[in-house]
Amino acid sequence: MSKLLPLVALTAAVSLLSGCATVAPAGPRIDKSLSARGQSERIKYIILHYTVADLPRSIKILTQQDVSAHYLLTNTDQPFFYALVDESRQSNHAGLSSWKIYNQLNSASIGIEIVNPGFTETPQGRVYAPFKQAQIDQLILLLKQLVARYNIKPENILGHNDIAPQRKQDPGPMFPWKQLADAGLLAWPEPSRVGARLPLYTEQLPDVAWFQRKLAQVGYATPQTGELDQATRNVLVVFQSKYRQSLYDGTPDAETAALLDVLTSPVPELPAPAAPMPAPASVATPVSASAALPRSTSSR
């Protein structure tokens, strides 16, 4: 019994010291009751791609290599999306890229890959593969959700070639951008306004510097040299393959000028019609007291 007394005393001392020690907090104390005005969604862009591969190979590339995308749209009979990267995380789909004043768009975008073989080289030239209408139908549904979720501007739904015109062609001239415009997802040059400007540019075509400035105003990284160099032609090809898919040879012609002019000249908002003036209140005609009295039908 006497041997147990030192052990009991030691245990009691340790317990007393433990109780006196300050326990470190589990984490920092954070008050989330305030919110800064100067903030916005991290995701500002949606970038569309084609895979240049069939479905099994596309899955393998996008899941087992460094390149990735948030979504992969299949080309099955009933197309659906594989969600490969959570929207809160960055995927590696854009690469070296720029749009307007922004560079390296991976960190601020959602990437959508669409299963499509891309193009083949033939003796008649490069031939692009069409997209299934069922794919586009599914794509529009997803885009509407993303636009609503992140308040993405119409000018920020882009192709990979828009943000990398010197090295990328996807989604190519067979991609139906007009359907996205008709669904209210992006701006489109109004045909009547384009037609009204066409005679002006047919009569006198702007110089190359004008085209370069307008392309940059739309958002494309464009040389500002005043020379029709290959880099400028590449940007023109990308622009034409989106807005004028019947001819995309990189030539700065009158129709391209009219399209650029309309896209960079928003329609001025008309002033709201003035509210109609309220009708003046009717004024009662005063009557004399005698007139107001009923006439007696009997004589005195």
CSV table of C-alpha atoms in Angstrom, one decimal:
chain,number,residue,atom,x,y,z
A,1,MET,CA,0.0,0.0,0.0
A,2,SER,CA,2.8,2.4,0.8
A,3,LYS,CA,4.4,1.7,-2.6
A,4,LEU,CA,1.2,2.9,-4.4
A,5,LEU,CA,1.2,6.3,-2.7
A,6,PRO,CA,4.0,7.9,-4.8
A,7,LEU,CA,2.3,6.7,-8.0
A,8,VAL,CA,-1.0,8.2,-7.0
A,9,ALA,CA,0.6,11.5,-6.0
A,10,LEU,CA,2.4,11.6,-9.4
A,11,THR,CA,-0.8,11.0,-11.3
A,12,ALA,CA,-2.6,13.7,-9.4
A,13,ALA,CA,0.2,16.2,-10.1
A,14,VAL,CA,0.2,15.4,-13.8
A,15,SER,CA,-3.6,15.9,-13.9
A,16,LEU,CA,-3.3,19.2,-12.1
A,17,LEU,CA,-0.6,20.5,-14.5
A,18,SER,CA,-2.6,19.3,-17.5
A,19,GLY,CA,-5.6,21.3,-16.3
A,20,CYS,CA,-3.5,24.4,-15.9
A,21,ALA,CA,-2.0,24.2,-19.4
A,22,THR,CA,-3.5,26.4,-22.1
A,23,VAL,CA,-5.1,24.3,-24.9
A,24,ALA,CA,-4.2,25.6,-28.4
A,25,PRO,CA,-7.3,26.5,-30.5
A,26,ALA,CA,-8.2,24.1,-33.3
A,27,GLY,CA,-8.1,26.9,-35.9
A,28,PRO,CA,-8.1,30.6,-36.4
A,29,ARG,CA,-11.2,32.6,-35.2
A,30,ILE,CA,-13.0,33.9,-38.3
A,31,ASP,CA,-16.0,36.2,-38.4
A,32,LYS,CA,-17.9,35.9,-41.6
A,33,SER,CA,-20.6,38.5,-40.8
A,34,LEU,CA,-19.0,41.1,-43.3
A,35,SER,CA,-18.8,40.9,-47.0
A,36,ALA,CA,-16.6,43.1,-49.4
A,37,ARG,CA,-18.2,44.9,-52.2
A,38,GLY,CA,-15.2,44.4,-54.5
A,39,GLN,CA,-15.6,40.8,-55.5
A,40,SER,CA,-16.8,38.7,-58.4
A,41,GLU,CA,-17.1,35.1,-59.5
A,42,ARG,CA,-13.8,33.4,-60.2
A,43,ILE,CA,-15.3,31.8,-63.3
A,44,LYS,CA,-15.8,34.4,-66.1
A,45,TYR,CA,-15.3,32.4,-69.3
A,46,ILE,CA,-16.6,29.2,-70.9
A,47,ILE,CA,-14.2,27.7,-73.5
A,48,LEU,CA,-15.5,25.2,-76.0
A,49,HIS,CA,-13.2,22.5,-77.7
A,50,TYR,CA,-13.4,19.5,-79.9
A,51,THR,CA,-11.5,16.4,-78.9
A,52,VAL,CA,-10.1,15.3,-82.3
A,53,ALA,CA,-10.6,11.7,-81.0
A,54,ASP,CA,-13.3,9.1,-80.5
A,55,LEU,CA,-15.0,8.7,-77.1
A,56,PRO,CA,-12.7,6.0,-75.5
A,57,ARG,CA,-9.6,7.9,-76.5
A,58,SER,CA,-11.0,11.2,-75.4
A,59,ILE,CA,-11.8,9.8,-72.0
A,60,LYS,CA,-8.3,8.3,-71.7
A,61,ILE,CA,-6.6,11.6,-72.7
A,62,LEU,CA,-8.7,13.8,-70.5
A,63,THR,CA,-8.4,11.5,-67.4
A,64,GLN,CA,-4.9,10.1,-67.6
A,65,GLN,CA,-2.9,13.0,-69.0
A,66,ASP,CA,-2.1,16.5,-67.9
A,67,VAL,CA,-4.7,18.0,-70.2
A,68,SER,CA,-8.2,18.0,-68.8
A,69,ALA,CA,-11.6,19.7,-68.9
A,70,HIS,CA,-14.5,20.2,-66.6
A,71,TYR,CA,-16.9,18.5,-68.9
A,72,LEU,CA,-16.7,16.0,-71.7
A,73,LEU,CA,-19.8,15.8,-74.0
A,74,THR,CA,-20.1,12.4,-75.6
A,75,ASN,CA,-21.2,11.6,-79.2
A,76,THR,CA,-23.4,8.7,-78.3
A,77,ASP,CA,-26.9,8.3,-79.6
A,78,GLN,CA,-28.1,10.2,-76.5
A,79,PRO,CA,-25.2,12.5,-75.7
A,80,PHE,CA,-24.4,13.2,-72.1
A,81,PHE,CA,-21.7,14.9,-70.1
A,82,TYR,CA,-18.9,13.4,-68.0
A,83,ALA,CA,-18.0,15.8,-65.2
A,84,LEU,CA,-14.3,15.3,-65.0
A,85,VAL,CA,-13.1,18.2,-62.9
A,86,ASP,CA,-15.2,20.0,-60.2
A,87,GLU,CA,-16.2,23.5,-61.2
A,88,SER,CA,-14.5,24.9,-58.1
A,89,ARG,CA,-11.1,23.6,-59.4
A,90,GLN,CA,-9.0,24.5,-62.3
A,91,SER,CA,-8.7,22.2,-65.3
A,92,ASN,CA,-5.9,22.4,-67.9
A,93,HIS,CA,-7.7,23.0,-71.1
A,94,ALA,CA,-6.9,26.6,-72.3
A,95,GLY,CA,-3.1,26.6,-72.3
A,96,LEU,CA,-1.4,29.8,-73.5
A,97,SER,CA,-4.4,32.0,-74.1
A,98,SER,CA,-5.7,35.6,-73.9
A,99,TRP,CA,-8.9,37.5,-74.4
A,100,LYS,CA,-9.1,41.3,-74.2
A,101,ILE,CA,-7.0,42.2,-71.2
A,102,TYR,CA,-6.9,38.7,-69.6
A,103,ASN,CA,-4.2,36.1,-70.1
A,104,GLN,CA,-3.9,32.4,-69.1
A,105,LEU,CA,-7.6,31.7,-69.0
A,106,ASN,CA,-7.4,28.3,-67.2
A,107,SER,CA,-7.8,29.9,-63.8
A,108,ALA,CA,-10.9,31.9,-64.8
A,109,SER,CA,-12.8,29.5,-67.0
A,110,ILE,CA,-14.8,26.3,-67.4
A,111,GLY,CA,-13.6,24.0,-70.2
A,112,ILE,CA,-16.0,21.9,-72.2
A,113,GLU,CA,-14.7,19.2,-74.6
A,114,ILE,CA,-17.0,17.9,-77.3
A,115,VAL,CA,-16.3,14.5,-78.9
A,116,ASN,CA,-15.6,15.3,-82.5
A,117,PRO,CA,-12.9,14.2,-84.9
A,118,GLY,CA,-12.0,17.7,-85.9
A,119,PHE,CA,-10.7,17.8,-89.5
A,120,THR,CA,-9.0,15.8,-92.1
A,121,GLU,CA,-6.7,16.9,-94.9
A,122,THR,CA,-7.9,16.1,-98.4
A,123,PRO,CA,-6.7,17.0,-101.9
A,124,GLN,CA,-9.5,19.6,-101.9
A,125,GLY,CA,-8.3,21.1,-98.6
A,126,ARG,CA,-9.1,20.7,-95.0
A,127,VAL,CA,-12.6,19.2,-94.3
A,128,TYR,CA,-14.1,19.7,-90.8
A,129,ALA,CA,-16.5,17.2,-89.3
A,130,PRO,CA,-20.0,18.3,-88.3
A,131,PHE,CA,-21.4,18.1,-84.8
A,132,LYS,CA,-24.5,16.1,-83.9
A,133,GLN,CA,-27.6,18.2,-83.3
A,134,ALA,CA,-28.2,16.2,-80.1
A,135,GLN,CA,-24.8,17.3,-78.8
A,136,ILE,CA,-25.7,20.9,-79.4
A,137,ASP,CA,-29.0,20.5,-77.7
A,138,GLN,CA,-27.3,19.1,-74.6
A,139,LEU,CA,-24.6,21.8,-74.7
A,140,ILE,CA,-27.1,24.6,-74.8
A,141,LEU,CA,-28.8,23.2,-71.7
A,142,LEU,CA,-25.5,23.1,-69.8
A,143,LEU,CA,-24.4,26.6,-71.0
A,144,LYS,CA,-27.7,28.1,-69.8
A,145,GLN,CA,-27.1,26.6,-66.3
A,146,LEU,CA,-23.5,27.9,-66.2
A,147,VAL,CA,-24.4,31.3,-67.4
A,148,ALA,CA,-27.0,31.6,-64.7
A,149,ARG,CA,-24.8,30.2,-62.0
A,150,TYR,CA,-21.8,32.4,-62.7
A,151,ASN,CA,-23.3,35.4,-64.5
A,152,ILE,CA,-21.1,34.9,-67.5
A,153,LYS,CA,-21.3,37.6,-70.1
A,154,PRO,CA,-22.3,36.7,-73.7
A,155,GLU,CA,-18.9,37.8,-75.1
A,156,ASN,CA,-17.1,35.4,-72.8
A,157,ILE,CA,-18.5,32.2,-74.3
A,158,LEU,CA,-15.6,31.4,-76.6
A,159,GLY,CA,-13.9,28.8,-78.7
A,160,HIS,CA,-10.4,27.6,-78.0
A,161,ASN,CA,-9.4,29.2,-81.3
A,162,ASP,CA,-10.8,32.6,-80.1
A,163,ILE,CA,-8.3,32.6,-77.2
A,164,ALA,CA,-5.4,31.0,-79.1
A,165,PRO,CA,-5.8,32.0,-82.8
A,166,GLN,CA,-2.2,31.3,-83.7
A,167,ARG,CA,-2.2,27.6,-82.7
A,168,LYS,CA,-5.8,26.3,-82.3
A,169,GLN,CA,-8.7,25.7,-84.7
A,170,ASP,CA,-11.3,24.1,-82.4
A,171,PRO,CA,-14.3,24.0,-82.3
A,172,GLY,CA,-13.9,24.9,-86.0
A,173,PRO,CA,-16.2,26.3,-88.7
A,174,MET,CA,-18.7,23.5,-88.4
A,175,PHE,CA,-19.6,24.5,-84.9
A,176,PRO,CA,-23.1,26.1,-85.0
A,177,TRP,CA,-22.4,29.4,-83.1
A,178,LYS,CA,-25.6,30.9,-84.5
A,179,GLN,CA,-27.7,28.3,-82.5
A,180,LEU,CA,-26.1,29.5,-79.3
A,181,ALA,CA,-26.9,33.1,-80.3
A,182,ASP,CA,-30.5,32.2,-81.1
A,183,ALA,CA,-30.6,30.6,-77.6
A,184,GLY,CA,-29.7,33.9,-76.1
A,185,LEU,CA,-26.2,32.8,-75.0
A,186,LEU,CA,-24.0,35.2,-77.1
A,187,ALA,CA,-24.2,38.3,-79.2
A,188,TRP,CA,-24.6,38.1,-82.9
A,189,PRO,CA,-24.2,40.7,-85.7
A,190,GLU,CA,-27.7,41.8,-86.7
A,191,PRO,CA,-28.0,40.9,-90.5
A,192,SER,CA,-29.9,44.0,-91.3
A,193,ARG,CA,-27.2,46.2,-89.8
A,194,VAL,CA,-24.5,44.2,-91.6
A,195,GLY,CA,-26.3,44.7,-94.9
A,196,ALA,CA,-26.7,48.4,-94.3
A,197,ARG,CA,-22.9,48.8,-93.9
A,198,LEU,CA,-21.8,46.4,-96.7
A,199,PRO,CA,-22.1,49.0,-99.5
A,200,LEU,CA,-20.0,51.4,-97.6
A,201,TYR,CA,-17.1,48.9,-97.3
A,202,THR,CA,-17.6,47.5,-100.8
A,203,GLU,CA,-17.0,51.0,-102.1
A,204,GLN,CA,-14.0,51.6,-99.9
A,205,LEU,CA,-12.3,48.9,-97.9
A,206,PRO,CA,-10.6,50.0,-94.6
A,207,ASP,CA,-6.9,49.5,-94.3
A,208,VAL,CA,-5.3,46.6,-92.5
A,209,ALA,CA,-4.7,48.7,-89.4
A,210,TRP,CA,-8.5,49.2,-89.1
A,211,PHE,CA,-9.1,45.5,-89.2
A,212,GLN,CA,-6.4,44.9,-86.6
A,213,ARG,CA,-7.9,47.5,-84.2
A,214,LYS,CA,-11.4,46.1,-84.7
A,215,LEU,CA,-10.3,42.5,-84.1
A,216,ALA,CA,-8.6,43.6,-80.9
A,217,GLN,CA,-11.7,45.5,-79.8
A,218,VAL,CA,-13.7,42.3,-80.2
A,219,GLY,CA,-11.2,40.6,-77.9
A,220,TYR,CA,-8.7,38.8,-80.1
A,221,ALA,CA,-5.0,39.0,-79.5
A,222,THR,CA,-4.1,40.7,-82.8
A,223,PRO,CA,-0.8,42.3,-84.1
A,224,GLN,CA,-1.1,46.0,-84.5
A,225,THR,CA,1.5,46.4,-87.2
A,226,GLY,CA,-0.6,47.7,-90.1
A,227,GLU,CA,0.7,44.8,-92.2
A,228,LEU,CA,-1.3,41.8,-93.4
A,229,ASP,CA,1.0,39.3,-91.9
A,230,GLN,CA,0.3,35.6,-91.3
A,231,ALA,CA,-0.6,36.2,-87.6
A,232,THR,CA,-3.3,38.8,-88.7
A,233,ARG,CA,-4.6,36.3,-91.3
A,234,ASN,CA,-4.8,33.6,-88.6
A,235,VAL,CA,-7.0,35.9,-86.5
A,236,LEU,CA,-9.2,36.8,-89.4
A,237,VAL,CA,-9.6,33.0,-90.2
A,238,VAL,CA,-10.8,32.4,-86.7
A,239,PHE,CA,-13.2,35.4,-86.7
A,240,GLN,CA,-14.7,34.4,-90.1
A,241,SER,CA,-15.0,30.7,-89.2
A,242,LYS,CA,-17.3,31.9,-86.3
A,243,TYR,CA,-19.3,34.7,-87.9
A,244,ARG,CA,-19.2,33.9,-91.6
A,245,GLN,CA,-18.7,30.2,-92.0
A,246,SER,CA,-19.3,30.2,-95.8
A,247,LEU,CA,-15.8,31.7,-96.4
A,248,TYR,CA,-12.9,31.8,-93.9
A,249,ASP,CA,-9.8,32.4,-95.9
A,250,GLY,CA,-8.3,35.2,-93.8
A,251,THR,CA,-8.9,37.9,-96.4
A,252,PRO,CA,-9.9,41.3,-95.0
A,253,ASP,CA,-12.9,41.9,-97.3
A,254,ALA,CA,-16.0,44.1,-97.2
A,255,GLU,CA,-18.3,41.6,-95.5
A,256,THR,CA,-15.8,40.9,-92.8
A,257,ALA,CA,-15.5,44.7,-92.3
A,258,ALA,CA,-19.2,45.1,-92.0
A,259,LEU,CA,-19.4,42.2,-89.4
A,260,LEU,CA,-16.6,43.7,-87.4
A,261,ASP,CA,-18.2,47.2,-87.5
A,262,VAL,CA,-21.6,45.9,-86.2
A,263,LEU,CA,-20.0,43.8,-83.5
A,264,THR,CA,-18.0,46.7,-82.2
A,265,SER,CA,-20.8,49.3,-82.5
A,266,PRO,CA,-23.6,48.4,-80.1
A,267,VAL,CA,-27.1,49.6,-80.9
A,268,PRO,CA,-27.7,52.8,-79.0
A,269,GLU,CA,-30.4,52.5,-76.5
A,270,LEU,CA,-33.5,54.6,-77.3
A,271,PRO,CA,-34.7,56.9,-74.6
A,272,ALA,CA,-37.7,55.6,-72.8
A,273,PRO,CA,-40.9,57.1,-74.0
A,274,ALA,CA,-42.2,59.9,-71.8
A,275,ALA,CA,-45.1,59.0,-69.6
A,276,PRO,CA,-48.4,60.4,-70.9
A,277,MET,CA,-49.6,63.5,-69.2
A,278,PRO,CA,-52.6,62.8,-67.0
A,279,ALA,CA,-55.9,64.1,-68.4
A,280,PRO,CA,-57.0,67.4,-66.6
A,281,ALA,CA,-59.6,66.8,-64.0
A,282,SER,CA,-63.1,68.0,-65.2
A,283,VAL,CA,-64.3,71.2,-63.5
A,284,ALA,CA,-67.8,71.3,-62.4
A,285,THR,CA,-69.8,74.3,-63.6
A,286,PRO,CA,-71.1,76.2,-60.5
A,287,VAL,CA,-74.8,76.6,-60.3
A,288,SER,CA,-76.8,79.1,-58.4
A,289,ALA,CA,-78.7,78.2,-55.3
A,290,SER,CA,-82.0,79.0,-57.0
A,291,ALA,CA,-81.1,76.8,-59.9
A,292,ALA,CA,-80.3,74.0,-57.7
A,293,LEU,CA,-83.7,74.1,-56.0
A,294,PRO,CA,-86.4,71.9,-57.6
A,295,ARG,CA,-89.1,73.9,-59.4
A,296,SER,CA,-92.6,73.6,-58.0
A,297,THR,CA,-95.3,72.6,-60.4
A,298,SER,CA,-98.0,74.4,-58.5
A,299,SER,CA,-98.8,78.1,-58.6
A,300,ARG,CA,-99.6,80.3,-55.7
